[in-house]
Every structure is written in C-alpha cells, then in structure tokens.
C-alpha cells in the first residue's frame, strides 16, 4: 500500500498543489465530474466569507479516489459527491466531448474504488447539495474539529456561487463556456436533449453504474 507521501506525489504529477490533500487540510471533497463538486467548494467559501469565517483548506477537484484515500489515511474528513449516473454521465459527456463508453467507465472506476476505501464518508448527493446545502454542512460539521458556518440565506449564497462559476467558465473557456459551465442554461438543456438517448441506451446495457450509485448512497452518512 502506498504511503501518504507517495500518494501525494502521485497526485501532484497531474494536479496543482492547492487541489491535493495536505496535512493541514480540514476536509477533502471529491466526486465524479459534474456532480456538484465545484458548487460545493464554492458554497463553502461563499458561506465562510459571508460569516467572516476563515476558509478551510481543502483537497478537491482532482476527481481521483487517491485524494479521498489520502484524507482517510490522515484522519481528515472526506466528502463523496455523487449524482445519478444518467445525469452525471450525460453532463460529463457534454463537458468533455468524450464517448459515452469512456464517461461510463470513469463513473464505474471512481465509485468502485471509493467503496474499496472501507472508510466512513459524508455523502454529498447532487440534488440535496444544490437544494439544501445546509443539510450537507450539518452532517459534515458533526465530524469537523472546527465546524463550518451554515448559510443564513441559501438563495443568496447559491446565486453567488453560480455567478462565480459562470465568470470562471467565461474567463477560462470563452465560446465553449456553455459546455463547460456547471450551471443550468438553455443551451446546455438543448445539448442534453440531443444526447440523452445515447446515454440511456448505454446504461440500459450496463447496470453497474446504477448499482454503484445505490451502494454509495447506502454507505454514506
């Protein structure tokens, strides 16, 4: 088994230092892409800023179970983000431009490896996360040494987090922002309608993503 230093070195081969779990990290937030990873990190920061609370250093956005493993080995709380496979795979296909088979295989790989951790984790289920982030924070606070503030106005803080996501997408991706932004738009909904049938057909032939989805839901706190 790899040591924490070896895992960290492996993650740093492909990820920026600030995304990889460090000994000083207070939590790790990871999931399959397009599963409210960005929304969760932005909401934590927005809520902390509004409350005058220091932003917690976090491992996030490597989309690798190694980051979760690193947190678990250092007794740092881990949050596993998850979205139902049909929606997650469709959104990732649009985001990445990859074939459905690749997107489906990545979903299976991520969550099968997550379940192999055999470590407790806080569940960040997509719909609850985007609709009631305080519920996720309440469960997370039960395992944090320094609990995070709750949002006093979820609608306001959600709007701020989404505005940040739109601004980043426009800056980084220009005319490709529609495909890349993690916020609903009319253009994205059109793309989803055009590609949904292909994803649903692939999932009908392979039940493993849904099996893993249900098992993760059952295992999470």
C-alpha positions as protocol buffer text, in pm:
chain_id: "A"
residue {
  index: 1
  type: UNK
  ca { x: 0 y: 0 z: 0 }
}
residue {
  index: 2
  type: UNK
  ca { x: 126 y: 347 z: -86 }
}
residue {
  index: 3
  type: UNK
  ca { x: 220 y: 583 z: 196 }
}
residue {
  index: 4
  type: UNK
  ca { x: 56 y: 927 z: 222 }
}
residue {
  index: 5
  type: UNK
  ca { x: 370 y: 1092 z: 80 }
}
residue {
  index: 6
  type: UNK
  ca { x: 371 y: 851 z: -214 }
}
residue {
  index: 7
  type: UNK
  ca { x: 2 y: 913 z: -282 }
}
residue {
  index: 8
  type: UNK
  ca { x: 54 y: 1288 z: -265 }
}
residue {
  index: 9
  type: UNK
  ca { x: 348 y: 1269 z: -505 }
}
residue {
  index: 10
  type: UNK
  ca { x: 137 y: 1067 z: -749 }
}
residue {
  index: 11
  type: UNK
  ca { x: -148 y: 1319 z: -734 }
}
residue {
  index: 12
  type: UNK
  ca { x: 91 y: 1610 z: -783 }
}
residue {
  index: 13
  type: UNK
  ca { x: 203 y: 1462 z: -1114 }
}
residue {
  index: 14
  type: UNK
  ca { x: -130 y: 1568 z: -1265 }
}
residue {
  index: 15
  type: UNK
  ca { x: -280 y: 1822 z: -1023 }
}
residue {
  index: 16
  type: UNK
  ca { x: -199 y: 2162 z: -880 }
}
residue {
  index: 17
  type: UNK
  ca { x: -67 y: 2169 z: -525 }
}
residue {
  index: 18
  type: UNK
  ca { x: -372 y: 2351 z: -385 }
}
residue {
  index: 19
  type: UNK
  ca { x: -606 y: 2071 z: -503 }
}
residue {
  index: 20
  type: UNK
  ca { x: -422 y: 1786 z: -334 }
}
residue {
  index: 21
  type: UNK
  ca { x: -497 y: 1696 z: 28 }
}
residue {
  index: 22
  type: UNK
  ca { x: -224 y: 1822 z: 262 }
}
residue {
  index: 23
  type: UNK
  ca { x: -162 y: 1751 z: 633 }
}
residue {
  index: 24
  type: UNK
  ca { x: -314 y: 2093 z: 708 }
}
residue {
  index: 25
  type: UNK
  ca { x: -631 y: 2024 z: 507 }
}
residue {
  index: 26
  type: UNK
  ca { x: -956 y: 2030 z: 704 }
}
residue {
  index: 27
  type: UNK
  ca { x: -1153 y: 1817 z: 458 }
}
residue {
  index: 28
  type: UNK
  ca { x: -1147 y: 1654 z: 115 }
}
residue {
  index: 29
  type: UNK
  ca { x: -1431 y: 1694 z: -138 }
}
residue {
  index: 30
  type: UNK
  ca { x: -1420 y: 1463 z: -437 }
}
residue {
  index: 31
  type: UNK
  ca { x: -1658 y: 1302 z: -683 }
}
residue {
  index: 32
  type: UNK
  ca { x: -1713 y: 1210 z: -1044 }
}
residue {
  index: 33
  type: UNK
  ca { x: -1707 y: 1523 z: -1261 }
}
residue {
  index: 34
  type: UNK
  ca { x: -2034 y: 1718 z: -1293 }
}
residue {
  index: 35
  type: UNK
  ca { x: -2160 y: 1603 z: -954 }
}
residue {
  index: 36
  type: UNK
  ca { x: -2170 y: 1942 z: -775 }
}
residue {
  index: 37
  type: UNK
  ca { x: -1800 y: 1934 z: -686 }
}
residue {
  index: 38
  type: UNK
  ca { x: -1747 y: 2296 z: -788 }
}
residue {
  index: 39
  type: UNK
  ca { x: -2076 y: 2407 z: -637 }
}
residue {
  index: 40
  type: UNK
  ca { x: -1986 y: 2251 z: -302 }
}
residue {
  index: 41
  type: UNK
  ca { x: -1642 y: 2410 z: -282 }
}
residue {
  index: 42
  type: UNK
  ca { x: -1779 y: 2747 z: -392 }
}
residue {
  index: 43
  type: UNK
  ca { x: -2064 y: 2729 z: -141 }
}
residue {
  index: 44
  type: UNK
  ca { x: -1828 y: 2651 z: 147 }
}
residue {
  index: 45
  type: UNK
  ca { x: -1614 y: 2950 z: 53 }
}
residue {
  index: 46
  type: UNK
  ca { x: -1909 y: 3184 z: -9 }
}
residue {
  index: 47
  type: UNK
  ca { x: -2073 y: 3092 z: 321 }
}
residue {
  index: 48
  type: UNK
  ca { x: -1747 y: 3127 z: 513 }
}
residue {
  index: 49
  type: UNK
  ca { x: -1684 y: 3468 z: 356 }
}
residue {
  index: 50
  type: UNK
  ca { x: -2035 y: 3586 z: 446 }
}
residue {
  index: 51
  type: UNK
  ca { x: -1991 y: 3472 z: 807 }
}
residue {
  index: 52
  type: UNK
  ca { x: -1639 y: 3612 z: 846 }
}
residue {
  index: 53
  type: UNK
  ca { x: -1509 y: 3259 z: 896 }
}
residue {
  index: 54
  type: UNK
  ca { x: -1170 y: 3154 z: 763 }
}
residue {
  index: 55
  type: UNK
  ca { x: -1196 y: 2941 z: 450 }
}
residue {
  index: 56
  type: UNK
  ca { x: -1092 y: 2583 z: 529 }
}
residue {
  index: 57
  type: UNK
  ca { x: -802 y: 2439 z: 330 }
}
residue {
  index: 58
  type: UNK
  ca { x: -946 y: 2154 z: 124 }
}
residue {
  index: 59
  type: UNK
  ca { x: -839 y: 1883 z: -113 }
}
residue {
  index: 60
  type: UNK
  ca { x: -1074 y: 1891 z: -413 }
}
residue {
  index: 61
  type: UNK
  ca { x: -1121 y: 1868 z: -788 }
}
residue {
  index: 62
  type: UNK
  ca { x: -865 y: 1601 z: -867 }
}
residue {
  index: 63
  type: UNK
  ca { x: -1158 y: 1367 z: -940 }
}
residue {
  index: 64
  type: UNK
  ca { x: -936 y: 1092 z: -807 }
}
residue {
  index: 65
  type: UNK
  ca { x: -1013 y: 848 z: -528 }
}
residue {
  index: 66
  type: UNK
  ca { x: -646 y: 882 z: -431 }
}
residue {
  index: 67
  type: UNK
  ca { x: -729 y: 1223 z: -284 }
}
residue {
  index: 68
  type: UNK
  ca { x: -1001 y: 1060 z: -72 }
}
residue {
  index: 69
  type: UNK
  ca { x: -760 y: 786 z: 30 }
}
residue {
  index: 70
  type: UNK
  ca { x: -504 y: 1047 z: 129 }
}
residue {
  index: 71
  type: UNK
  ca { x: -757 y: 1220 z: 350 }
}
residue {
  index: 72
  type: UNK
  ca { x: -870 y: 893 z: 506 }
}
residue {
  index: 73
  type: UNK
  ca { x: -513 y: 790 z: 587 }
}
residue {
  index: 74
  type: UNK
  ca { x: -459 y: 1121 z: 766 }
}
residue {
  index: 75
  type: UNK
  ca { x: -794 y: 1109 z: 951 }
}
residue {
  index: 76
  type: UNK
  ca { x: -920 y: 1408 z: 756 }
}
residue {
  index: 77
  type: UNK
  ca { x: -1298 y: 1405 z: 692 }
}
residue {
  index: 78
  type: UNK
  ca { x: -1389 y: 1310 z: 335 }
}
residue {
  index: 79
  type: UNK
  ca { x: -1696 y: 1411 z: 138 }
}
residue {
  index: 80
  type: UNK
  ca { x: -1801 y: 1197 z: -158 }
}
residue {
  index: 81
  type: UNK
  ca { x: -2007 y: 1381 z: -418 }
}
residue {
  index: 82
  type: UNK
  ca { x: -2243 y: 1170 z: -626 }
}
residue {
  index: 83
  type: UNK
  ca { x: -2512 y: 1222 z: -890 }
}
residue {
  index: 84
  type: UNK
  ca { x: -2737 y: 967 z: -1052 }
}
residue {
  index: 85
  type: UNK
  ca { x: -2543 y: 808 z: -1337 }
}
residue {
  index: 86
  type: UNK
  ca { x: -2774 y: 909 z: -1621 }
}
residue {
  index: 87
  type: UNK
  ca { x: -2746 y: 1279 z: -1538 }
}
residue {
  index: 88
  type: UNK
  ca { x: -2380 y: 1272 z: -1437 }
}
residue {
  index: 89
  type: UNK
  ca { x: -2258 y: 1080 z: -1741 }
}
residue {
  index: 90
  type: UNK
  ca { x: -2465 y: 1293 z: -1979 }
}
residue {
  index: 91
  type: UNK
  ca { x: -2331 y: 1615 z: -1829 }
}
residue {
  index: 92
  type: UNK
  ca { x: -1972 y: 1488 z: -1835 }
}
residue {
  index: 93
  type: UNK
  ca { x: -2008 y: 1376 z: -2197 }
}
residue {
  index: 94
  type: UNK
  ca { x: -2114 y: 1728 z: -2294 }
}
residue {
  index: 95
  type: UNK
  ca { x: -1838 y: 1883 z: -2082 }
}
residue {
  index: 96
  type: UNK
  ca { x: -1557 y: 1659 z: -2204 }
}
residue {
  index: 97
  type: UNK
  ca { x: -1661 y: 1565 z: -2556 }
}
residue {
  index: 98
  type: UNK
  ca { x: -1563 y: 1206 z: -2473 }
}
residue {
  index: 99
  type: UNK
  ca { x: -1752 y: 898 z: -2593 }
}
residue {
  index: 100
  type: UNK
  ca { x: -2029 y: 763 z: -2371 }
}
residue {
  index: 101
  type: UNK
  ca { x: -1827 y: 445 z: -2310 }
}
residue {
  index: 102
  type: UNK
  ca { x: -1538 y: 645 z: -2164 }
}
residue {
  index: 103
  type: UNK
  ca { x: -1768 y: 852 z: -1941 }
}
residue {
  index: 104
  type: UNK
  ca { x: -1949 y: 542 z: -1817 }
}
residue {
  index: 105
  type: UNK
  ca { x: -1626 y: 355 z: -1743 }
}
residue {
  index: 106
  type: UNK
  ca { x: -1492 y: 652 z: -1547 }
}
residue {
  index: 107
  type: UNK
  ca { x: -1807 y: 656 z: -1331 }
}
residue {
  index: 108
  type: UNK
  ca { x: -1768 y: 286 z: -1255 }
}
residue {
  index: 109
  type: UNK
  ca { x: -1399 y: 324 z: -1178 }
}
residue {
  index: 110
  type: UNK
  ca { x: -1444 y: 617 z: -943 }
}
residue {
  index: 111
  type: UNK
  ca { x: -1722 y: 475 z: -730 }
}
residue {
  index: 112
  type: UNK
  ca { x: -1599 y: 115 z: -723 }
}
residue {
  index: 113
  type: UNK
  ca { x: -1268 y: 247 z: -588 }
}
residue {
  index: 114
  type: UNK
  ca { x: -1450 y: 473 z: -344 }
}
residue {
  index: 115
  type: UNK
  ca { x: -1629 y: 173 z: -196 }
}
residue {
  index: 116
  type: UNK
  ca { x: -1297 y: -9 z: -162 }
}
residue {
  index: 117
  type: UNK
  ca { x: -1174 y: 257 z: 81 }
}
residue {
  index: 118
  type: UNK
  ca { x: -1375 y: 100 z: 362 }
}
residue {
  index: 119
  type: UNK
  ca { x: -1370 y: 435 z: 539 }
}
residue {
  index: 120
  type: UNK
  ca { x: -1668 y: 640 z: 662 }
}
residue {
  index: 121
  type: UNK
  ca { x: -1755 y: 933 z: 439 }
}
residue {
  index: 122
  type: UNK
  ca { x: -2001 y: 1220 z: 429 }
}
residue {
  index: 123
  type: UNK
  ca { x: -2238 y: 1192 z: 135 }
}
residue {
  index: 124
  type: UNK
  ca { x: -2288 y: 1486 z: -98 }
}
residue {
  index: 125
  type: UNK
  ca { x: -2584 y: 1369 z: -306 }
}
residue {
  index: 126
  type: UNK
  ca { x: -2635 y: 1603 z: -600 }
}
residue {
  index: 127
  type: UNK
  ca { x: -2998 y: 1708 z: -556 }
}
residue {
  index: 128
  type: UNK
  ca { x: -2968 y: 1764 z: -182 }
}
residue {
  index: 129
  type: UNK
  ca { x: -2642 y: 1953 z: -234 }
}
residue {
  index: 130
  type: UNK
  ca { x: -2784 y: 2204 z: -480 }
}
residue {
  index: 131
  type: UNK
  ca { x: -3119 y: 2242 z: -299 }
}
residue {
  index: 132
  type: UNK
  ca { x: -3024 y: 2233 z: 70 }
}
residue {
  index: 133
  type: UNK
  ca { x: -2651 y: 2271 z: 119 }
}
residue {
  index: 134
  type: UNK
  ca { x: -2703 y: 2332 z: 489 }
}
residue {
  index: 135
  type: UNK
  ca { x: -2811 y: 1968 z: 526 }
}
residue {
  index: 136
  type: UNK
  ca { x: -2474 y: 1855 z: 387 }
}
residue {
  index: 137
  type: UNK
  ca { x: -2288 y: 2102 z: 610 }
}
residue {
  index: 138
  type: UNK
  ca { x: -2476 y: 1983 z: 917 }
}
residue {
  index: 139
  type: UNK
  ca { x: -2360 y: 1624 z: 862 }
}
residue {
  index: 140
  type: UNK
  ca { x: -2008 y: 1741 z: 782 }
}
residue {
  index: 141
  type: UNK
  ca { x: -1989 y: 1958 z: 1093 }
}
residue {
  index: 142
  type: UNK
  ca { x: -2051 y: 1652 z: 1308 }
}
residue {
  index: 143
  type: UNK
  ca { x: -1703 y: 1523 z: 1212 }
}
residue {
  index: 144
  type: UNK
  ca { x: -1509 y: 1850 z: 1180 }
}
residue {
  index: 145
  type: UNK
  ca { x: -1289 y: 1980 z: 1461 }
}
residue {
  index: 146
  type: UNK
  ca { x: -1376 y: 2335 z: 1355 }
}
residue {
  index: 147
  type: UNK
  ca { x: -1738 y: 2333 z: 1233 }
}
residue {
  index: 148
  type: UNK
  ca { x: -1827 y: 2548 z: 935 }
}
residue {
  index: 149
  type: UNK
  ca { x: -2097 y: 2816 z: 946 }
}
residue {
  index: 150
  type: UNK
  ca { x: -2435 y: 2741 z: 792 }
}
residue {
  index: 151
  type: UNK
  ca { x: -2585 y: 2964 z: 527 }
}
residue {
  index: 152
  type: UNK
  ca { x: -2821 y: 3229 z: 658 }
}
residue {
  index: 153
  type: UNK
  ca { x: -2965 y: 3275 z: 308 }
}
residue {
  index: 154
  type: UNK
  ca { x: -2929 y: 2975 z: 77 }
}
residue {
  index: 155
  type: UNK
  ca { x: -3085 y: 3150 z: -223 }
}
residue {
  index: 156
  type: UNK
  ca { x: -2839 y: 3440 z: -194 }
}
residue {
  index: 157
  type: UNK
  ca { x: -2536 y: 3219 z: -142 }
}
residue {
  index: 158
  type: UNK
  ca { x: -2637 y: 2981 z: -421 }
}
residue {
  index: 159
  type: UNK
  ca { x: -2667 y: 3275 z: -660 }
}
residue {
  index: 160
  type: UNK
  ca { x: -2321 y: 3396 z: -558 }
}
residue {
  index: 161
  type: UNK
  ca { x: -2169 y: 3052 z: -610 }
}
residue {
  index: 162
  type: UNK
  ca { x: -2332 y: 3021 z: -953 }
}
residue {
  index: 163
  type: UNK
  ca { x: -2216 y: 3369 z: -1053 }
}
residue {
  index: 164
  type: UNK
  ca { x: -1860 y: 3267 z: -966 }
}
residue {
  index: 165
  type: UNK
  ca { x: -1893 y: 2952 z: -1176 }
}
residue {
  index: 166
  type: UNK
  ca { x: -2021 y: 3147 z: -1477 }
}
residue {
  index: 167
  type: UNK
  ca { x: -1743 y: 3404 z: -1450 }
}
residue {
  index: 168
  type: UNK
  ca { x: -1474 y: 3134 z: -1432 }
}
residue {
  index: 169
  type: UNK
  ca { x: -1621 y: 2945 z: -1728 }
}
residue {
  index: 170
  type: UNK
  ca { x: -1634 y: 3261 z: -1941 }
}
residue {
  index: 171
  type: UNK
  ca { x: -1275 y: 3352 z: -1850 }
}
residue {
  index: 172
  type: UNK
  ca { x: -1128 y: 3006 z: -1900 }
}
residue {
  index: 173
  type: UNK
  ca { x: -1331 y: 2866 z: -2186 }
}
residue {
  index: 174
  type: UNK
  ca { x: -1460 y: 3161 z: -2390 }
}
residue {
  index: 175
  type: UNK
  ca { x: -1708 y: 3046 z: -2655 }
}
residue {
  index: 176
  type: UNK
  ca { x: -1701 y: 2694 z: -2505 }
}
residue {
  index: 177
  type: UNK
  ca { x: -1838 y: 2820 z: -2173 }
}
residue {
  index: 178
  type: UNK
  ca { x: -2182 y: 2674 z: -2242 }
}
residue {
  index: 179
  type: UNK
  ca { x: -2042 y: 2321 z: -2250 }
}
residue {
  index: 180
  type: UNK
  ca { x: -1811 y: 2379 z: -1953 }
}
residue {
  index: 181
  type: UNK
  ca { x: -2012 y: 2582 z: -1701 }
}
residue {
  index: 182
  type: UNK
  ca { x: -2162 y: 2381 z: -1415 }
}
residue {
  index: 183
  type: UNK
  ca { x: -2478 y: 2592 z: -1409 }
}
residue {
  index: 184
  type: UNK
  ca { x: -2804 y: 2518 z: -1596 }
}
residue {
  index: 185
  type: UNK
  ca { x: -2852 y: 2712 z: -1919 }
}
residue {
  index: 186
  type: UNK
  ca { x: -3094 y: 2685 z: -2210 }
}
residue {
  index: 187
  type: UNK
  ca { x: -2809 y: 2592 z: -2440 }
}
residue {
  index: 188
  type: UNK
  ca { x: -2697 y: 2307 z: -2214 }
}
residue {
  index: 189
  type: UNK
  ca { x: -3052 y: 2177 z: -2188 }
}
residue {
  index: 190
  type: UNK
  ca { x: -3067 y: 2162 z: -2568 }
}
residue {
  index: 191
  type: UNK
  ca { x: -2742 y: 1966 z: -2580 }
}
residue {
  index: 192
  type: UNK
  ca { x: -2874 y: 1726 z: -2315 }
}
residue {
  index: 193
  type: UNK
  ca { x: -3191 y: 1659 z: -2512 }
}
residue {
  index: 194
  type: UNK
  ca { x: -2985 y: 1582 z: -2821 }
}
residue {
  index: 195
  type: UNK
  ca { x: -2754 y: 1333 z: -2642 }
}
residue {
  index: 196
  type: UNK
  ca { x: -2970 y: 1184 z: -2365 }
}
residue {
  index: 197
  type: UNK
  ca { x: -3090 y: 882 z: -2563 }
}
residue {
  index: 198
  type: UNK
  ca { x: -2735 y: 762 z: -2628 }
}
residue {
  index: 199
  type: UNK
  ca { x: -2652 y: 769 z: -2258 }
}
residue {
  index: 200
  type: UNK
  ca { x: -2976 y: 598 z: -2158 }
}
residue {
  index: 201
  type: UNK
  ca { x: -2912 y: 321 z: -2411 }
}
residue {
  index: 202
  type: UNK
  ca { x: -2562 y: 261 z: -2271 }
}
residue {
  index: 203
  type: UNK
  ca { x: -2694 y: 244 z: -1915 }
}
residue {
  index: 204
  type: UNK
  ca { x: -2969 y: 3 z: -2016 }
}
residue {
  index: 205
  type: UNK
  ca { x: -2698 y: -235 z: -2135 }
}
residue {
  index: 206
  type: UNK
  ca { x: -2475 y: -187 z: -1829 }
}
residue {
  index: 207
  type: UNK
  ca { x: -2644 y: -176 z: -1484 }
}
residue {
  index: 208
  type: UNK
  ca { x: -2317 y: -137 z: -1292 }
}
residue {
  index: 209
  type: UNK
  ca { x: -2328 y: 245 z: -1260 }
}
residue {
  index: 210
  type: UNK
  ca { x: -2673 y: 234 z: -1102 }
}
residue {
  index: 211
  type: UNK
  ca { x: -2571 y: -48 z: -869 }
}
residue {
  index: 212
  type: UNK
  ca { x: -2271 y: 153 z: -751 }
}
residue {
  index: 213
  type: UNK
  ca { x: -2482 y: 466 z: -714 }
}
residue {
  index: 214
  type: UNK
  ca { x: -2725 y: 287 z: -483 }
}
residue {
  index: 215
  type: UNK
  ca { x: -2444 y: 129 z: -282 }
}
residue {
  index: 216
  type: UNK
  ca { x: -2269 y: 462 z: -229 }
}
residue {
  index: 217
  type: UNK
  ca { x: -2598 y: 618 z: -116 }
}
residue {
  index: 218
  type: UNK
  ca { x: -2645 y: 335 z: 131 }
}
residue {
  index: 219
  type: UNK
  ca { x: -2291 y: 362 z: 267 }
}
residue {
  index: 220
  type: UNK
  ca { x: -2265 y: 740 z: 308 }
}
residue {
  index: 221
  type: UNK
  ca { x: -2353 y: 937 z: 617 }
}
